[in-house]
Amino acid sequence: MTWVLLDFGGVICYPQPEEDLALLARAAGCTVPEFGDAYWPYRLDYDRAVLDATSYWQRVAARLGRSFDEAKIAELSSLDVASWMHLQEGTVALIADMAAAGHRLALLSNAPADVAEAVSRLPVAAYFEHLIFSCFLKSAKPDPECFNSALAVMGAEPGEVTFVDDRADNIVGAAQVGLTGVQFTNPDAARAMLLR
């Protein structure tokens, strides 16, 4: 049977809800737009473990013209992890059905270590043969190196793998190494593509 390699953020879970972003912004002492402007510039370095949690949040703080102590960093890290834990029930059901149909499943997510650990504890994680995170690979999507490293972990050839992600740039990166890409829009559309 073929492999299905799924992203986590925006596929298995919803994008960060506005309510959670408001909590993060309030904890950081800024507006939601200001928080977004500080949150994303260093995120790939955090996802690749170039930055640890303390270094990442200190850079966010500096961008906001603030400083965060250890307790504030712990609070922000906890809120950040929680913001990625809102699962799409339709995708979870699809994963269960793909596993029942005999597909081999793996997960590939850009995520820092604290998010990776939380995802690994979710019940849905049990459906996957491999949970692959950028923080452990030290490379992140859409870098072809990330996909090649994932294939090595899976012991799979590119032609055996269908990759599901919500971001077009990640689909392009996967195609560069020979994976078949399915851009995720919603669980029903993904089901129609993956369980034909």
Tab-separated table of C-alpha atoms in Angstrom:
chain	number	residue	atom	x	y	z
A	1	MET	CA	0.000	0.000	0.000
A	2	THR	CA	1.099	3.570	-0.622
A	3	TRP	CA	2.131	6.071	2.010
A	4	VAL	CA	0.147	9.174	2.902
A	5	LEU	CA	2.307	11.851	4.544
A	6	LEU	CA	0.263	14.511	6.323
A	7	ASP	CA	1.058	17.953	7.651
A	8	PHE	CA	-0.294	18.824	11.103
A	9	GLY	CA	-0.967	22.569	11.302
A	10	GLY	CA	-3.894	23.586	9.105
A	11	VAL	CA	-4.599	19.961	8.131
A	12	ILE	CA	-5.057	17.861	11.259
A	13	CYS	CA	-5.549	20.904	13.451
A	14	TYR	CA	-7.186	24.189	12.586
A	15	PRO	CA	-5.054	27.292	12.062
A	16	GLN	CA	-4.562	29.184	15.316
A	17	PRO	CA	-7.992	30.524	16.355
A	18	GLU	CA	-8.465	34.245	16.848
A	19	GLU	CA	-9.336	33.672	20.502
A	20	ASP	CA	-6.007	31.943	21.104
A	21	LEU	CA	-4.096	34.640	19.251
A	22	ALA	CA	-5.814	37.228	21.443
A	23	LEU	CA	-4.655	35.353	24.555
A	24	LEU	CA	-1.095	35.226	23.229
A	25	ALA	CA	-1.123	38.916	22.336
A	26	ARG	CA	-2.510	39.850	25.743
A	27	ALA	CA	0.187	37.800	27.461
A	28	ALA	CA	2.825	39.464	25.290
A	29	GLY	CA	1.403	42.910	26.063
A	30	CYS	CA	0.557	43.885	22.505
A	31	THR	CA	-2.166	43.816	19.846
A	32	VAL	CA	-2.881	40.739	17.736
A	33	PRO	CA	-1.363	42.298	14.564
A	34	GLU	CA	1.735	43.335	16.513
A	35	PHE	CA	2.020	39.839	17.913
A	36	GLY	CA	1.807	38.273	14.460
A	37	ASP	CA	4.503	40.605	13.163
A	38	ALA	CA	6.808	39.477	15.983
A	39	TYR	CA	5.775	35.783	16.076
A	40	TRP	CA	6.458	34.693	12.498
A	41	PRO	CA	9.863	36.129	11.438
A	42	TYR	CA	11.856	33.717	13.627
A	43	ARG	CA	9.413	30.824	13.563
A	44	LEU	CA	11.237	28.648	11.027
A	45	ASP	CA	14.416	28.943	13.088
A	46	TYR	CA	12.400	27.810	16.117
A	47	ASP	CA	10.843	24.988	14.101
A	48	ARG	CA	14.314	23.850	12.948
A	49	ALA	CA	15.669	24.022	16.520
A	50	VAL	CA	18.141	26.731	15.536
A	51	LEU	CA	16.494	28.630	18.404
A	52	ASP	CA	15.302	27.069	21.646
A	53	ALA	CA	12.122	28.315	23.329
A	54	THR	CA	13.907	30.910	25.444
A	55	SER	CA	15.858	32.329	22.502
A	56	TYR	CA	12.788	32.376	20.289
A	57	TRP	CA	10.566	34.210	22.757
A	58	GLN	CA	13.357	36.652	23.608
A	59	ARG	CA	13.524	37.547	19.912
A	60	VAL	CA	9.758	37.985	19.815
A	61	ALA	CA	10.042	40.233	22.874
A	62	ALA	CA	12.837	42.294	21.332
A	63	ARG	CA	10.792	42.815	18.198
A	64	LEU	CA	7.971	44.111	20.406
A	65	GLY	CA	10.353	46.367	22.331
A	66	ARG	CA	9.794	44.313	25.480
A	67	SER	CA	11.558	41.748	27.627
A	68	PHE	CA	10.074	38.469	28.840
A	69	ASP	CA	11.197	36.765	32.035
A	70	GLU	CA	11.264	32.997	32.504
A	71	ALA	CA	7.706	32.863	33.827
A	72	LYS	CA	6.383	34.883	30.878
A	73	ILE	CA	8.204	32.651	28.396
A	74	ALA	CA	6.681	29.586	30.039
A	75	GLU	CA	3.220	31.171	29.842
A	76	LEU	CA	3.643	32.095	26.170
A	77	SER	CA	4.997	28.652	25.297
A	78	SER	CA	2.030	26.990	26.981
A	79	LEU	CA	-0.467	29.240	25.194
A	80	ASP	CA	1.354	28.678	21.905
A	81	VAL	CA	1.148	24.889	22.199
A	82	ALA	CA	-2.543	25.098	23.127
A	83	SER	CA	-3.253	27.250	20.071
A	84	TRP	CA	-2.225	24.335	17.805
A	85	MET	CA	-4.294	21.672	19.565
A	86	HIS	CA	-7.747	22.355	18.034
A	87	LEU	CA	-8.238	19.256	15.888
A	88	GLN	CA	-10.387	19.066	12.764
A	89	GLU	CA	-12.727	16.165	13.470
A	90	GLY	CA	-13.189	15.496	9.763
A	91	THR	CA	-9.455	15.036	9.253
A	92	VAL	CA	-9.154	12.802	12.303
A	93	ALA	CA	-11.973	10.625	10.898
A	94	LEU	CA	-10.235	10.564	7.496
A	95	ILE	CA	-6.988	9.417	9.122
A	96	ALA	CA	-8.818	6.584	10.878
A	97	ASP	CA	-10.481	5.551	7.617
A	98	MET	CA	-7.206	5.660	5.656
A	99	ALA	CA	-5.559	3.479	8.285
A	100	ALA	CA	-8.487	1.040	8.121
A	101	ALA	CA	-8.137	0.953	4.312
A	102	GLY	CA	-4.512	-0.134	4.697
A	103	HIS	CA	-2.665	3.070	3.878
A	104	ARG	CA	0.634	3.586	5.646
A	105	LEU	CA	0.555	6.926	7.428
A	106	ALA	CA	3.269	9.345	8.496
A	107	LEU	CA	3.193	12.906	9.750
A	108	LEU	CA	5.590	15.674	8.713
A	109	SER	CA	5.217	18.959	10.550
A	110	ASN	CA	7.191	22.140	10.977
A	111	ALA	CA	7.075	22.374	14.758
A	112	PRO	CA	9.288	23.257	17.706
A	113	ALA	CA	9.983	20.618	20.330
A	114	ASP	CA	7.220	21.620	22.763
A	115	VAL	CA	4.558	21.440	20.034
A	116	ALA	CA	6.027	18.164	18.724
A	117	GLU	CA	5.793	16.618	22.183
A	118	ALA	CA	2.161	17.713	22.563
A	119	VAL	CA	1.218	16.347	19.128
A	120	SER	CA	2.904	13.037	19.949
A	121	ARG	CA	0.636	12.648	22.988
A	122	LEU	CA	-2.611	13.115	21.021
A	123	PRO	CA	-4.717	9.980	20.446
A	124	VAL	CA	-4.628	10.568	16.668
A	125	ALA	CA	-0.839	10.123	16.763
A	126	ALA	CA	-1.336	6.371	17.244
A	127	TYR	CA	-2.444	6.017	13.606
A	128	PHE	CA	0.970	7.084	12.295
A	129	GLU	CA	3.947	4.817	11.756
A	130	HIS	CA	6.232	7.833	11.937
A	131	LEU	CA	5.855	11.246	13.576
A	132	ILE	CA	8.442	13.448	11.868
A	133	PHE	CA	9.087	16.994	13.068
A	134	SER	CA	11.341	19.718	11.721
A	135	CYS	CA	12.862	20.292	15.174
A	136	PHE	CA	14.357	16.788	15.090
A	137	LEU	CA	15.339	16.861	11.402
A	138	LYS	CA	16.943	20.310	11.828
A	139	SER	CA	15.322	21.255	8.513
A	140	ALA	CA	11.847	22.495	7.641
A	141	LYS	CA	9.372	22.447	4.773
A	142	PRO	CA	9.478	23.526	1.987
A	143	ASP	CA	13.238	22.746	1.911
A	144	PRO	CA	13.781	19.611	-0.230
A	145	GLU	CA	16.244	18.424	2.443
A	146	CYS	CA	13.325	18.167	4.862
A	147	PHE	CA	11.363	15.918	2.512
A	148	ASN	CA	14.400	13.769	1.721
A	149	SER	CA	15.035	13.318	5.443
A	150	ALA	CA	11.403	12.344	5.972
A	151	LEU	CA	11.608	9.760	3.179
A	152	ALA	CA	14.706	8.308	4.813
A	153	VAL	CA	12.890	7.990	8.153
A	154	MET	CA	9.948	6.306	6.405
A	155	GLY	CA	12.108	4.044	4.246
A	156	ALA	CA	9.990	5.119	1.280
A	157	GLU	CA	10.621	6.121	-2.315
A	158	PRO	CA	9.172	9.456	-3.484
A	159	GLY	CA	6.800	7.768	-5.918
A	160	GLU	CA	5.217	5.805	-3.081
A	161	VAL	CA	4.182	8.900	-1.142
A	162	THR	CA	1.218	11.259	-1.367
A	163	PHE	CA	1.867	14.428	0.623
A	164	VAL	CA	-0.996	16.477	2.100
A	165	ASP	CA	-0.400	20.081	3.198
A	166	ASP	CA	-2.418	23.293	3.292
A	167	ARG	CA	0.441	25.478	2.021
A	168	ALA	CA	1.142	25.727	-1.701
A	169	ASP	CA	4.867	26.367	-1.159
A	170	ASN	CA	5.172	23.090	0.753
A	171	ILE	CA	3.399	21.209	-2.041
A	172	VAL	CA	5.895	22.706	-4.505
A	173	GLY	CA	8.816	21.687	-2.286
A	174	ALA	CA	7.491	18.136	-2.063
A	175	ALA	CA	7.065	17.950	-5.840
A	176	GLN	CA	10.727	18.906	-6.272
A	177	VAL	CA	11.733	15.594	-4.698
A	178	GLY	CA	9.071	13.574	-6.531
A	179	LEU	CA	6.210	13.350	-4.043
A	180	THR	CA	2.617	13.598	-5.252
A	181	GLY	CA	1.045	16.621	-3.597
A	182	VAL	CA	-2.529	17.198	-2.446
A	183	GLN	CA	-3.217	20.735	-1.241
A	184	PHE	CA	-5.583	20.570	1.714
A	185	THR	CA	-8.578	22.889	1.793
A	186	ASN	CA	-11.005	20.926	3.978
A	187	PRO	CA	-11.482	17.338	5.183
A	188	ASP	CA	-14.216	16.464	2.678
A	189	ALA	CA	-12.138	17.546	-0.317
A	190	ALA	CA	-9.143	15.661	1.040
A	191	ARG	CA	-11.275	12.548	1.522
A	192	ALA	CA	-12.430	12.740	-2.097
A	193	MET	CA	-8.800	12.860	-3.256
A	194	LEU	CA	-7.331	10.265	-0.912
A	195	LEU	CA	-10.061	7.617	-0.624
A	196	ARG	CA	-11.213	7.273	-4.195
